[in-house]
Amino acid sequence: MSDFLLDFRDLETRRQGMLVAASALKFCEDTQVRALNGDGFSLAIARVDAFDLWGPYEWYSSQGKGMVALAGRIALDEQQWEAARKVDGVGGLACKAIFNLYRQSGTAGLETLNGNFVALLHDPRDHNLHLVTDRCGMCLVYAREGADKPLVYATHPDVLAAALGESQNWDMTSLAEFLMTSRLTFPYTYYRNLRALEPGHIHTFSLQNGAAAFGPCRQYFDFDFKIDPRASEWDLAEELASGLKRAVRRRTLPFLGRVGVGLSGGLDSRALLAAAGSHEQIQAFTLFDEENAELKVARSIAEVCDVKFAPIKRDFEYYGASAELGVRISGGTGPFTCNHYLGARERLKELGLQSILTGCYCDYLLKGLALNTQEGRFSRLQKLAGFKLEFYDSITWFDSPSRASVMARLKARFPEAENARLSDLEWLNVEHKRAFPLAYEEDLAQRVIPQRVLPWYLPIVDTDIINTYLRIPPHFKLNSSLFRKMLTLLCSEKLCRIPDNNTGAPINASWPTQTLHRYWSAFRDRLDGKLGDGMATRGSWPNLRHYFRNSKLIDALWARPSPVAREVFTKILGKNPFDKSISDHAEANLALAFNLLTQKLWLDQRM
C-alpha cells in the first residue's frame, strides 16, 4: 500500500533524498510517489491505492501549513469516517480523520489509532512533527543509530540505506542469521548502522528556523499480558468473536469498495467471511496449482457463505518469475518462496479489489505457532514443551565462526534458553518476541509485499483483537482449542461441517474425532509424498522441492555469476555454496536453499 522517506537534513541534501525515494519507492508501474515539503523537512510518500482516501492532507493555520500523512492503513468506525468528511480542505479522508483526532485530543488522540500504519503529523503552531508507529510493528520505520545520526527515516531499510550512502555497509551477523534461521532478530537489519524503531511509540521532532532536533519519544502501548484465571475458554472465545466482527466490519464498510478475501481450506479465512456478515461486496479468491482438496474445500466455503469465488492458477514458474521483484520489495529478509501474492497481482487488480483481507497471523497469536510444543504419541494433542530456540521451523547451524555471533544474538533476545520450564506469563513473553514486530516474522514476504504493493487491510492487528490476545493463556491456544470455539460462535452449522483441510475434521469435532482425522491426514500426506512428484499438493503450498528440482529459471538465477555473493557466503558458511547446484542444496536442506537464493538476489541488487 505505501512507503515513505522522511528527511530533516539541509535543503539540498533533502532534494537528493527525494530523488532517491522517487526511484527506489516505485516498485510497480502504478505506484504513485508524491513529495511534500515543510519548513525543515521533506517527505516522499508512495501508494498504490486511492490518494483521495489514503493520501496526505495539508491544513492551514495562522502559523503556517500543517500536514498529515499515512503509510499503511488505519481502521475506523463509521462515525469517525463521517466526521472526517466535514473537515475542510483537499486531501485523503483517512488523514483528515487523524487530523480530527489530533484536533480534539492532541497527541493523546494519536495514541488511539488502529491498524497497520505509520502516521506523520506536522503542527506549525508548536513547530513539532510527530511520527507514530503502530502497536504491532506491521508497518515499521528504520533509522540510523548513533549519537551523530542524521535525521532521516524510512519504511524500507534498503531505501534508507540508499539515501544515507549505506547500501554496502553490511552487518555480517544479520546476513548469517537469515541464512541460518530464515529471519532477523529485531531491531537489526542487513546494514551495520540501521535499526528498526520500536512499535507503539510517538516520536516528536522540534522544527525551529528550518532545522530539526529530537523532541520527546513516548511509548503509548506495551504488550502487558493480563491473564484472568476466572475467564473460561468460552468467555474469551465470545470476546474474540465480537472483536473479530468489529475488526472485519471496520475494513468492509461499503464506501471502502470491493473487498477480496484470500480463502484457503483452513480455519482463518473462513473466520473472516463468517465475521463479515453481509457479503455483497466480497470476492473470495484462492491460489492453486492443480485441482486439489484445498481448492475444493475453499470453493465449498465460498458457496456456503454466498460469495463470489475466483480460483487463480499459478503457472510452474510462478515463484521464480516474481522472485527478484519480491526480494526488492521485501528487502530480502524473508524467503522468496513465501511471496505468495505478487505473481497474482495483475489478476487481483482485474477483480477490482479496493481492499484485500487475509487471516495472516492467526496461527502465531491465537493457535500457539510461536510456542514450543510436543504432541502426545497416541492422542496427537499438543502440550507445552521445554524452551528451544527452534520452534515451528528448524535452524541450520553452520560450522563456521558466524555460528557464535548468531547464537549470541539469539540468546540475548531469549534468555529463556537457560530455563528448562517456563510459566504461562514467560511463554507469552516468548511468543511476543517471536511474533512481534509482525514485520520481522519468518513468513514476512507473504505480508510485507502485499502491504507495499496491494491494498492489504489486516484484521488481526485491530485494537479489539489485540486487547483480547493479551488475556489469553497459552494452553487455550493449543490444538486450536479457543479458536475453534470462536468459530462455532461465528459460523453457521453448515459452515462448521465443512472440514478443515489441514486436519480433515469438521470445526466442532470432538478431540477423538480430530485425532482420527489427523492420523488419516498424516497418512495421506505420506502417501502423496511417496506416490506424487508434481507441483501440486493436498494443501495451499506447492511442492517446492519438486519445483527446485525442475525449474530452469531457479537454476539460472543461482548460476548467474555473483562474485560478491560467493565471497559473503564463503565467509559465513566456511565453504563456497556455488560448488553445488541449487537443486542439490534443496535436496539436502530445503530451507537453506530458499535462504541462499533469496540473499543472493538481494546481494546482486546491492551491487
Coordinates of C-alpha atoms in Angstrom, one line a residue:
M1 CA 0.0 0.0 0.0
S2 CA 2.6 2.5 0.9
D3 CA 6.1 3.6 2.0
F4 CA 7.8 6.8 2.8
L5 CA 11.2 8.6 3.2
L6 CA 11.2 11.4 5.8
D7 CA 14.3 13.7 5.6
F8 CA 15.2 16.5 8.0
R9 CA 18.6 17.3 6.6
D10 CA 19.6 20.6 4.8
L11 CA 17.5 21.6 1.8
E12 CA 19.9 20.5 -1.0
T13 CA 20.6 17.1 0.6
R14 CA 16.8 16.7 1.1
R15 CA 16.4 17.3 -2.7
Q16 CA 18.8 14.5 -3.4
G17 CA 17.0 12.3 -0.9
M18 CA 13.7 12.9 -2.6
L19 CA 15.2 11.9 -6.0
V20 CA 16.4 8.7 -4.5
A21 CA 13.0 8.0 -3.0
A22 CA 11.1 8.8 -6.2
S23 CA 13.0 5.9 -7.9
A24 CA 13.5 3.5 -5.0
L25 CA 9.9 3.5 -3.8
K26 CA 8.4 2.9 -7.2
F27 CA 8.1 -0.8 -7.0
C28 CA 5.4 -1.2 -9.6
E29 CA 4.3 0.8 -12.6
D30 CA 1.1 2.0 -10.8
T31 CA 3.0 3.1 -7.7
Q32 CA 2.4 6.9 -7.2
V33 CA 5.2 8.8 -5.4
R34 CA 4.5 12.3 -4.1
A35 CA 6.8 14.8 -2.4
L36 CA 5.7 17.2 0.3
N37 CA 7.9 19.9 1.8
G38 CA 7.7 21.8 5.0
D39 CA 9.9 24.2 7.0
G40 CA 12.8 21.9 7.8
F41 CA 11.7 18.6 6.3
S42 CA 10.8 16.8 3.1
L43 CA 8.6 13.7 2.8
A44 CA 8.2 11.3 -0.2
I45 CA 5.1 9.1 0.2
A46 CA 4.3 6.2 -2.2
R47 CA 1.0 4.4 -2.5
V48 CA -0.8 2.0 -4.9
D49 CA -4.3 2.7 -3.5
A50 CA -6.5 5.8 -3.7
F51 CA -4.9 9.0 -2.7
D52 CA -8.3 10.6 -2.1
L53 CA -8.9 8.1 0.6
W54 CA -5.4 7.3 2.0
G55 CA -3.3 10.2 0.7
P56 CA -1.8 13.2 2.6
Y57 CA -3.9 16.1 4.0
E58 CA -2.5 19.6 4.3
W59 CA -4.1 22.2 6.6
Y60 CA -3.5 25.8 7.3
S61 CA -3.4 28.0 10.4
S62 CA -2.2 31.5 11.1
Q63 CA 1.2 30.0 12.0
G64 CA 1.6 28.2 8.6
K65 CA 0.9 25.0 6.8
G66 CA 0.3 21.7 8.6
M67 CA 0.5 18.2 7.2
V68 CA -0.8 14.7 8.0
A69 CA 0.5 11.7 6.0
L70 CA -0.1 8.0 6.3
A71 CA 1.8 4.8 5.4
G72 CA -0.2 1.6 5.7
R73 CA -3.9 1.8 6.7
I74 CA -5.8 2.8 9.8
A75 CA -9.2 1.2 10.7
L76 CA -12.0 3.5 11.8
D77 CA -15.6 3.2 12.9
E78 CA -18.3 4.7 10.6
Q79 CA -18.8 7.8 12.7
Q80 CA -15.1 8.6 12.6
W81 CA -15.2 8.5 8.8
E82 CA -18.3 10.7 8.7
A83 CA -16.7 13.2 11.0
A84 CA -13.7 13.3 8.7
R85 CA -15.9 14.2 5.7
K86 CA -16.7 17.5 7.5
V87 CA -13.0 18.6 7.7
D88 CA -12.3 21.4 5.3
G89 CA -9.7 21.2 2.5
V90 CA -8.4 18.8 -0.1
G91 CA -6.7 15.5 1.0
G92 CA -7.1 11.9 2.0
L93 CA -10.1 11.1 4.1
A94 CA -8.1 8.9 6.5
C95 CA -5.6 11.7 7.1
K96 CA -8.5 14.1 7.8
A97 CA -9.7 11.6 10.4
I98 CA -6.2 11.6 12.0
F99 CA -6.3 15.4 12.0
N100 CA -9.7 15.3 13.7
L101 CA -8.3 13.0 16.5
Y102 CA -5.4 15.3 17.0
R103 CA -7.5 18.5 16.9
Q104 CA -9.8 17.1 19.6
S105 CA -7.2 15.4 21.9
G106 CA -3.7 16.3 20.8
T107 CA -1.1 13.5 20.8
A108 CA -3.4 11.5 23.1
G109 CA -5.7 11.2 20.1
L110 CA -2.9 9.8 18.0
E111 CA -2.5 7.0 20.6
T112 CA -5.9 5.7 19.7
L113 CA -5.0 5.0 16.0
N114 CA -5.9 1.4 15.0
G115 CA -4.4 -0.7 12.2
N116 CA -1.1 -1.4 10.4
F117 CA 0.3 2.1 9.9
V118 CA 2.8 4.9 10.4
A119 CA 1.2 8.3 10.9
L120 CA 3.0 11.6 10.4
L121 CA 1.6 14.9 11.6
H122 CA 3.3 18.3 11.4
D123 CA 1.7 21.1 13.5
P124 CA 3.1 24.5 12.6
R125 CA 1.6 26.1 15.8
D126 CA 4.1 24.4 18.1
H127 CA 6.7 23.6 15.4
N128 CA 6.5 19.9 16.0
L129 CA 6.4 16.9 13.8
H130 CA 5.0 13.7 15.3
L131 CA 5.8 10.2 14.0
V132 CA 3.5 7.4 15.3
T133 CA 4.4 3.7 14.9
D134 CA 1.6 1.1 15.2
R135 CA 1.2 -1.3 18.1
C136 CA 2.1 -4.5 16.3
G137 CA 5.0 -3.4 14.2
M138 CA 3.4 -4.4 10.9
C139 CA 4.4 -1.1 9.3
L140 CA 7.9 -0.4 10.6
V141 CA 10.2 2.6 10.4
Y142 CA 14.0 2.5 10.1
A143 CA 16.7 5.0 11.1
R144 CA 20.4 5.2 11.5
E145 CA 21.7 4.7 15.1
G146 CA 24.4 6.6 16.9
A147 CA 24.8 9.9 18.6
D148 CA 25.7 11.7 15.3
K149 CA 23.0 10.1 13.2
P150 CA 21.4 12.2 10.5
L151 CA 17.6 12.7 10.9
V152 CA 16.3 10.5 8.1
Y153 CA 13.6 7.9 8.4
A154 CA 12.1 5.4 6.0
T155 CA 9.7 2.4 6.0
H156 CA 12.2 0.4 3.8
P157 CA 15.7 -0.3 5.0
D158 CA 17.2 -0.5 1.5
V159 CA 15.7 2.9 0.6
L160 CA 17.1 4.4 3.8
A161 CA 20.5 2.9 3.1
A162 CA 20.5 4.4 -0.4
A163 CA 19.6 7.8 0.9
L164 CA 22.4 7.7 3.5
G165 CA 25.1 6.0 1.4
E166 CA 25.0 2.8 3.5
S167 CA 24.0 0.4 0.7
Q168 CA 27.1 -1.7 1.0
N169 CA 27.8 -1.3 4.7
W170 CA 26.5 -4.8 5.7
D171 CA 26.1 -6.5 9.0
M172 CA 27.6 -9.9 8.6
T173 CA 25.9 -11.3 11.7
S174 CA 22.5 -10.4 10.2
L175 CA 23.4 -11.9 6.8
A176 CA 24.4 -15.1 8.6
E177 CA 21.4 -15.1 10.9
F178 CA 19.0 -15.0 8.0
L179 CA 20.7 -17.9 6.2
M180 CA 20.5 -20.0 9.5
T181 CA 17.1 -19.0 10.8
S182 CA 15.1 -17.6 7.8
R183 CA 14.6 -14.3 9.7
L184 CA 16.3 -11.5 11.6
T185 CA 16.2 -10.5 15.2
F186 CA 14.5 -7.2 15.9
P187 CA 15.7 -4.4 15.6
Y188 CA 18.6 -5.5 13.4
T189 CA 18.7 -5.1 9.6
Y190 CA 21.2 -6.2 6.9
Y191 CA 23.0 -2.9 7.5
R192 CA 25.5 -2.3 10.2
N193 CA 24.2 1.1 11.2
L194 CA 20.5 0.9 10.5
R195 CA 17.8 -0.3 13.0
A196 CA 14.0 -0.5 13.2
L197 CA 12.2 1.8 15.6
E198 CA 10.1 0.3 18.4
P199 CA 6.4 -0.2 17.7
G200 CA 3.8 1.6 19.8
H201 CA 5.7 4.9 20.1
I202 CA 5.2 8.5 19.3
H203 CA 8.5 10.3 18.2
T204 CA 8.4 14.1 18.3
F205 CA 10.8 16.3 16.4
S206 CA 11.1 20.0 17.0
L207 CA 11.4 22.2 13.9
Q208 CA 12.9 25.7 14.5
N209 CA 14.3 28.1 11.9
G210 CA 14.4 25.4 9.2
A211 CA 16.3 22.8 11.3
A212 CA 15.1 19.8 13.2
A213 CA 16.0 18.4 16.6
F214 CA 15.0 15.4 18.7
G215 CA 12.0 16.0 20.9
P216 CA 10.4 13.6 23.4
C217 CA 9.7 10.0 22.5
R218 CA 6.8 8.4 24.3
Q219 CA 5.7 4.8 24.4
Y220 CA 1.9 4.6 24.2
F221 CA 1.4 0.8 24.1
D222 CA 3.1 -2.2 25.6
F223 CA 2.3 -5.9 25.5
D224 CA 1.2 -6.1 29.1
F225 CA -0.2 -9.6 29.4
K226 CA -3.0 -9.9 32.0
I227 CA -4.3 -13.4 32.2
D228 CA -7.6 -13.6 34.1
P229 CA -7.8 -17.0 35.8
R230 CA -11.6 -16.6 36.1
A231 CA -12.1 -16.3 32.3
S232 CA -13.0 -19.6 30.6
E233 CA -12.2 -20.5 27.0
W234 CA -15.8 -19.8 26.1
D235 CA -15.6 -16.4 27.8
L236 CA -12.6 -15.5 25.7
A237 CA -14.0 -17.1 22.6
E238 CA -17.1 -14.9 22.8
E239 CA -14.9 -11.8 23.4
L240 CA -12.6 -12.7 20.4
A241 CA -15.6 -13.4 18.1
S242 CA -17.1 -10.0 19.0
G243 CA -13.7 -8.3 18.4
L244 CA -13.2 -10.0 15.1
K245 CA -16.6 -8.9 13.9
R246 CA -15.8 -5.3 14.7
A247 CA -12.4 -5.6 13.1
V248 CA -13.8 -7.0 9.9
R249 CA -16.7 -4.5 9.9
R250 CA -14.2 -1.6 10.0
R251 CA -12.5 -3.0 6.9
T252 CA -15.5 -3.8 4.9
L253 CA -17.6 -0.6 5.1
P254 CA -19.5 -0.2 1.8
F255 CA -17.8 3.1 0.8
L256 CA -14.3 1.4 1.0
G257 CA -15.2 -0.6 -2.1
R258 CA -14.9 -4.2 -3.2
V259 CA -13.1 -6.5 -0.7
G260 CA -11.1 -9.5 -1.6
V261 CA -10.7 -12.3 1.0
G262 CA -7.8 -14.7 0.5
L263 CA -9.6 -18.0 1.0
S264 CA -7.9 -21.3 2.0
G265 CA -9.4 -24.6 3.1
G266 CA -8.3 -24.0 6.7
L267 CA -9.8 -22.0 9.6
D268 CA -8.5 -18.5 9.5
S269 CA -10.0 -17.2 6.2
R270 CA -13.5 -18.7 6.9
A271 CA -13.4 -16.8 10.2
L272 CA -13.2 -13.6 8.2
L273 CA -16.1 -14.5 5.9
A274 CA -18.2 -15.6 8.9
A275 CA -17.4 -12.3 10.7
A276 CA -18.2 -10.2 7.7
G277 CA -22.0 -10.8 7.9
S278 CA -23.1 -9.1 4.6
H279 CA -21.1 -10.5 1.6
E280 CA -22.4 -8.3 -1.2
Q281 CA -19.1 -6.6 -1.9
I282 CA -16.8 -9.5 -1.0
Q283 CA -14.8 -11.5 -3.6
A284 CA -13.1 -14.6 -2.3
F285 CA -10.0 -15.9 -4.2
T286 CA -7.7 -18.9 -3.9
L287 CA -4.3 -19.6 -5.4
F288 CA -3.8 -23.1 -6.6
D289 CA -1.6 -25.3 -8.8
E290 CA -4.0 -28.1 -9.7
E291 CA -7.5 -29.0 -8.6
N292 CA -6.9 -30.4 -5.1
A293 CA -8.5 -30.9 -1.7
E294 CA -7.7 -27.3 -0.6
L295 CA -9.4 -25.8 -3.6
K296 CA -12.5 -28.0 -3.2
V297 CA -12.8 -27.0 0.4
A298 CA -12.3 -23.3 -0.3
R299 CA -15.0 -23.5 -3.1
S300 CA -17.4 -25.1 -0.6
I301 CA -16.8 -22.4 1.9
A302 CA -17.4 -19.7 -0.7
E303 CA -20.7 -21.4 -1.7
V304 CA -22.0 -21.7 1.9
C305 CA -21.0 -18.1 2.6
D306 CA -22.7 -17.0 -0.7
V307 CA -19.7 -15.1 -2.0
K308 CA -18.2 -14.9 -5.5
F309 CA -15.2 -17.2 -5.9
A310 CA -12.2 -16.7 -8.1
P311 CA -9.6 -19.6 -8.3
I312 CA -6.3 -18.2 -9.5
K313 CA -4.0 -20.8 -11.1
R314 CA -0.3 -20.5 -10.6
D315 CA 1.9 -21.4 -13.5
F316 CA 5.0 -23.5 -13.0
E317 CA 7.4 -20.6 -12.7
Y318 CA 5.1 -18.5 -10.5
Y319 CA 7.6 -18.1 -7.7
G320 CA 10.7 -17.8 -9.7
A321 CA 9.2 -15.2 -12.1
S322 CA 8.4 -12.8 -9.2
A323 CA 11.5 -13.6 -7.1
E324 CA 13.7 -10.7 -8.0
L325 CA 11.0 -8.1 -7.7
G326 CA 9.7 -9.7 -4.5
V327 CA 13.2 -9.6 -2.9
R328 CA 13.5 -5.9 -3.8
I329 CA 10.1 -5.1 -2.3
S330 CA 10.6 -7.2 0.8
G331 CA 14.2 -6.2 1.4
G332 CA 15.3 -9.8 1.2
T333 CA 14.8 -10.7 4.8
G334 CA 12.1 -13.3 4.2
P335 CA 12.4 -16.4 1.9
F336 CA 11.1 -15.5 -1.6
T337 CA 9.1 -18.8 -1.6
C338 CA 6.7 -17.1 0.9
N339 CA 6.0 -14.5 -1.8
H340 CA 2.5 -15.9 -2.5
Y341 CA 0.6 -12.8 -3.8
L342 CA 2.9 -10.8 -6.0
G343 CA 2.6 -13.2 -9.0
A344 CA -1.2 -12.8 -8.8
R345 CA -1.2 -9.0 -8.5
E346 CA -2.5 -8.2 -12.0
R347 CA -5.3 -10.8 -11.7
L348 CA -6.3 -9.3 -8.3
K349 CA -6.3 -5.8 -9.9
E350 CA -8.6 -7.2 -12.6
L351 CA -11.1 -8.2 -9.9
G352 CA -11.4 -4.6 -9.0
L353 CA -10.4 -5.0 -5.3
Q354 CA -10.1 -1.9 -3.2
S355 CA -9.1 -3.9 -0.1
I356 CA -7.7 -7.4 0.5
L357 CA -8.2 -9.2 3.8
T358 CA -6.2 -12.3 4.9
G359 CA -6.2 -14.4 8.0
C360 CA -2.5 -13.8 8.5
Y361 CA -1.0 -14.2 12.0
C362 CA -3.9 -16.1 13.5
D363 CA -1.6 -19.1 13.8
Y364 CA 1.0 -17.0 15.6
L365 CA -1.3 -15.2 18.0
L366 CA -4.3 -17.4 18.6
K367 CA -3.1 -21.0 17.9
G368 CA 0.3 -21.2 19.5
L369 CA 2.5 -21.4 16.5
A370 CA 5.2 -19.4 18.3
L371 CA 5.3 -21.7 21.3
N372 CA 7.4 -24.8 21.8
T373 CA 5.0 -27.8 21.8
Q374 CA 5.0 -31.5 21.5
E375 CA 2.3 -34.0 20.5
G376 CA 1.0 -36.9 22.5
R377 CA 2.2 -40.1 21.0
F378 CA -1.3 -41.6 20.5
S379 CA -3.7 -38.6 21.2
R380 CA -1.8 -36.3 18.8
L381 CA -2.8 -33.5 21.1
Q382 CA -0.4 -30.6 21.7
K383 CA 1.1 -29.7 25.1
L384 CA 3.8 -27.2 26.0
A385 CA 7.3 -28.5 25.9
G386 CA 10.6 -27.1 27.2
F387 CA 12.0 -24.0 25.6
K388 CA 14.1 -24.3 22.4
L389 CA 15.5 -21.6 20.1
E390 CA 13.8 -23.5 17.3
F391 CA 10.0 -23.5 17.2
Y392 CA 7.9 -24.3 14.2
D393 CA 10.8 -24.3 11.8
S394 CA 14.4 -25.6 12.1
I395 CA 17.7 -23.7 12.4
T396 CA 20.7 -24.6 10.3
W397 CA 23.8 -24.1 12.4
F398 CA 27.0 -23.6 10.3
D399 CA 30.3 -25.0 11.3
S400 CA 32.0 -21.6 11.0
P401 CA 32.8 -18.5 13.2
S402 CA 29.4 -16.9 12.2
R403 CA 27.7 -19.6 14.3
A404 CA 28.9 -17.9 17.6
S405 CA 27.8 -14.4 16.7
V406 CA 24.3 -15.6 15.7
M407 CA 24.0 -17.8 18.8
A408 CA 25.0 -14.8 21.0
R409 CA 22.3 -12.6 19.3
L410 CA 19.6 -15.2 19.8
K411 CA 20.5 -15.9 23.4
A412 CA 20.5 -12.1 24.1
R413 CA 17.0 -12.0 22.7
F414 CA 15.9 -15.1 24.5
P415 CA 17.4 -15.5 28.0
E416 CA 14.7 -18.1 28.5
A417 CA 17.1 -20.6 26.7
E418 CA 18.7 -21.1 30.2
N419 CA 15.4 -22.2 31.7
A420 CA 14.1 -25.8 31.4
R421 CA 10.4 -24.9 32.0
L422 CA 8.5 -21.6 31.7
S423 CA 5.5 -20.2 33.4
D424 CA 2.4 -19.1 31.4
L425 CA 3.5 -15.5 31.5
E426 CA 7.0 -16.4 30.4
W427 CA 5.6 -18.3 27.5
L428 CA 3.5 -15.4 26.4
N429 CA 6.6 -13.1 26.5
V430 CA 8.5 -15.6 24.4
E431 CA 5.5 -15.7 21.9
H432 CA 5.6 -11.9 21.9
K433 CA 9.3 -11.8 21.0
R434 CA 8.9 -14.4 18.2
A435 CA 5.8 -12.9 16.7
F436 CA 6.3 -9.2 17.1
P437 CA 7.1 -6.9 15.5
L438 CA 4.9 -8.7 12.9
A439 CA 7.1 -7.4 10.0
Y440 CA 10.0 -9.4 11.4
E441 CA 8.5 -12.9 11.5
E442 CA 9.7 -15.6 9.2
D443 CA 7.0 -15.5 6.6
L444 CA 7.2 -11.8 6.2
A445 CA 7.4 -11.9 2.3
Q446 CA 3.8 -13.1 2.4
R447 CA 2.7 -10.0 4.4
V448 CA 5.2 -7.2 3.8
I449 CA 5.0 -7.4 0.0
P450 CA 1.2 -7.1 -0.1
Q451 CA 1.5 -4.2 2.4
R452 CA 3.6 -2.3 -0.1
V453 CA 2.0 -3.1 -3.5
L454 CA -1.5 -4.3 -2.8
P455 CA -4.5 -2.7 -0.9
W456 CA -3.9 -5.0 2.0
Y457 CA -6.0 -4.4 5.1
L458 CA -5.0 -6.7 8.0
P459 CA -7.7 -7.6 10.6
I460 CA -5.5 -9.3 13.2
V461 CA -3.8 -6.1 14.3
D462 CA -7.1 -4.5 15.3
T463 CA -7.1 -3.0 18.8
D464 CA -10.1 -5.0 19.9
I465 CA -8.4 -8.3 18.9
I466 CA -5.1 -7.3 20.5
N467 CA -6.8 -6.4 23.7
T468 CA -8.3 -9.9 23.9
Y469 CA -5.0 -11.5 22.8
L470 CA -3.3 -10.0 25.9
R471 CA -5.8 -12.0 28.1
I472 CA -5.4 -15.5 26.5
P473 CA -3.3 -18.1 28.4
P474 CA -1.0 -20.2 26.2
H475 CA -2.7 -23.5 26.9
F476 CA -6.0 -22.2 25.5
K477 CA -4.3 -21.8 22.1
L478 CA -3.0 -25.4 21.8
N479 CA -4.9 -27.7 19.4
S480 CA -6.7 -24.5 18.1
S481 CA -9.0 -25.1 21.0
L482 CA -10.1 -21.5 21.7
F483 CA -10.0 -20.6 18.0
R484 CA -12.4 -23.5 17.2
K485 CA -14.8 -22.4 19.9
M486 CA -14.7 -18.9 18.5
L487 CA -15.6 -20.3 15.0
T488 CA -18.6 -22.2 16.4
L489 CA -19.9 -18.9 17.6
L490 CA -19.3 -17.1 14.3
C491 CA -20.1 -19.8 11.7
S492 CA -23.4 -21.4 10.7
E493 CA -23.8 -25.1 11.4
K494 CA -23.4 -25.8 7.6
L495 CA -20.1 -23.9 7.6
C496 CA -18.9 -25.7 10.7
R497 CA -19.5 -29.0 9.0
I498 CA -17.1 -28.2 6.1
P499 CA -13.8 -29.9 7.2
D500 CA -10.6 -28.1 8.0
N501 CA -8.4 -29.2 5.1
N502 CA -5.3 -29.2 7.4
T503 CA -6.8 -32.0 9.6
G504 CA -9.8 -33.3 7.6
A505 CA -12.1 -32.8 10.7
P506 CA -15.1 -30.5 11.0
I507 CA -14.7 -27.4 13.1
N508 CA -16.7 -28.7 16.0
A509 CA -15.4 -32.2 16.0
S510 CA -14.6 -33.9 19.4
W511 CA -10.9 -34.4 20.1
P512 CA -11.1 -38.2 19.4
T513 CA -12.6 -37.4 16.0
Q514 CA -10.0 -34.8 15.4
T515 CA -7.3 -37.3 16.4
L516 CA -8.5 -39.9 13.9
H517 CA -8.7 -37.3 11.1
R518 CA -5.2 -36.2 11.9
Y519 CA -3.9 -39.7 11.6
W520 CA -5.7 -40.1 8.3
S521 CA -4.4 -36.8 7.1
A522 CA -0.8 -37.6 8.0
F523 CA -1.1 -41.0 6.3
R524 CA -2.5 -39.3 3.1
D525 CA 0.4 -36.8 3.2
R526 CA 3.0 -39.6 3.5
L527 CA 1.3 -41.5 0.7
D528 CA 1.2 -38.4 -1.6
G529 CA 4.9 -37.9 -0.8
K530 CA 5.8 -41.4 -1.9
L531 CA 3.5 -41.5 -5.0
G532 CA 3.3 -37.9 -6.2
D533 CA 6.1 -35.9 -7.8
G534 CA 4.2 -33.0 -9.3
M535 CA 3.9 -29.3 -8.3
A536 CA 0.5 -29.7 -6.6
T537 CA 0.0 -30.9 -3.0
R538 CA -3.2 -31.5 -1.0
G539 CA -2.8 -28.1 0.7
S540 CA -2.2 -24.5 -0.4
W541 CA 1.6 -24.7 -0.6
P542 CA 3.2 -26.1 -3.8
N543 CA 5.7 -28.9 -3.8
L544 CA 8.7 -26.7 -3.6
R545 CA 11.3 -29.5 -3.6
H546 CA 9.9 -30.6 -6.9
Y547 CA 10.0 -27.0 -8.1
F548 CA 13.7 -26.5 -7.2
R549 CA 14.4 -29.9 -8.8
N550 CA 12.9 -28.9 -12.2
S551 CA 12.9 -25.2 -12.6
K552 CA 15.2 -23.8 -15.2
L553 CA 14.5 -20.3 -14.0
I554 CA 15.6 -21.1 -10.5
D555 CA 18.8 -22.8 -11.9
A556 CA 19.5 -19.7 -14.0
L557 CA 19.1 -17.3 -11.0
W558 CA 21.5 -19.4 -8.9
A559 CA 24.0 -19.9 -11.7
R560 CA 24.2 -16.2 -12.7
P561 CA 27.7 -15.1 -11.7
S562 CA 27.9 -13.2 -8.4
P563 CA 31.4 -12.7 -7.0
V564 CA 30.1 -10.7 -4.0
A565 CA 27.6 -13.4 -3.0
R566 CA 30.4 -16.1 -3.4
E567 CA 32.6 -14.0 -1.1
V568 CA 29.9 -13.4 1.5
F569 CA 28.6 -16.9 1.6
T570 CA 32.0 -18.5 1.8
K571 CA 32.9 -16.3 4.7
I572 CA 29.6 -17.1 6.5
L573 CA 29.3 -20.9 5.7
G574 CA 33.1 -21.6 5.7
K575 CA 32.8 -23.0 2.2
N576 CA 31.7 -22.0 -1.3
P577 CA 28.0 -23.0 -1.8
F578 CA 28.2 -22.4 -5.5
D579 CA 30.1 -25.6 -5.8
K580 CA 26.7 -27.2 -5.7
S581 CA 23.6 -26.6 -7.8
I582 CA 20.6 -25.1 -6.1
S583 CA 18.6 -28.3 -6.7
D584 CA 21.3 -30.2 -4.8
H585 CA 21.0 -27.7 -1.9
A586 CA 17.2 -28.2 -1.9
E587 CA 17.6 -31.9 -1.7
A588 CA 19.9 -31.6 1.3
N589 CA 18.2 -28.7 3.1
L590 CA 15.2 -27.0 1.5
A591 CA 15.0 -24.1 3.9
L592 CA 18.7 -23.3 3.4
A593 CA 18.2 -23.4 -0.4
F594 CA 15.4 -20.8 -0.1
N595 CA 17.5 -18.5 2.0
L596 CA 20.7 -18.8 -0.1
L597 CA 18.9 -17.9 -3.3
T598 CA 16.9 -15.1 -1.6
Q599 CA 20.0 -13.5 -0.2
K600 CA 22.0 -13.9 -3.4
L601 CA 19.3 -12.0 -5.3
W602 CA 19.4 -9.3 -2.6
L603 CA 23.2 -9.0 -2.8
D604 CA 23.1 -8.9 -6.6
Q605 CA 20.7 -5.9 -6.3
R606 CA 23.0 -4.1 -3.9
M607 CA 25.8 -4.2 -6.5

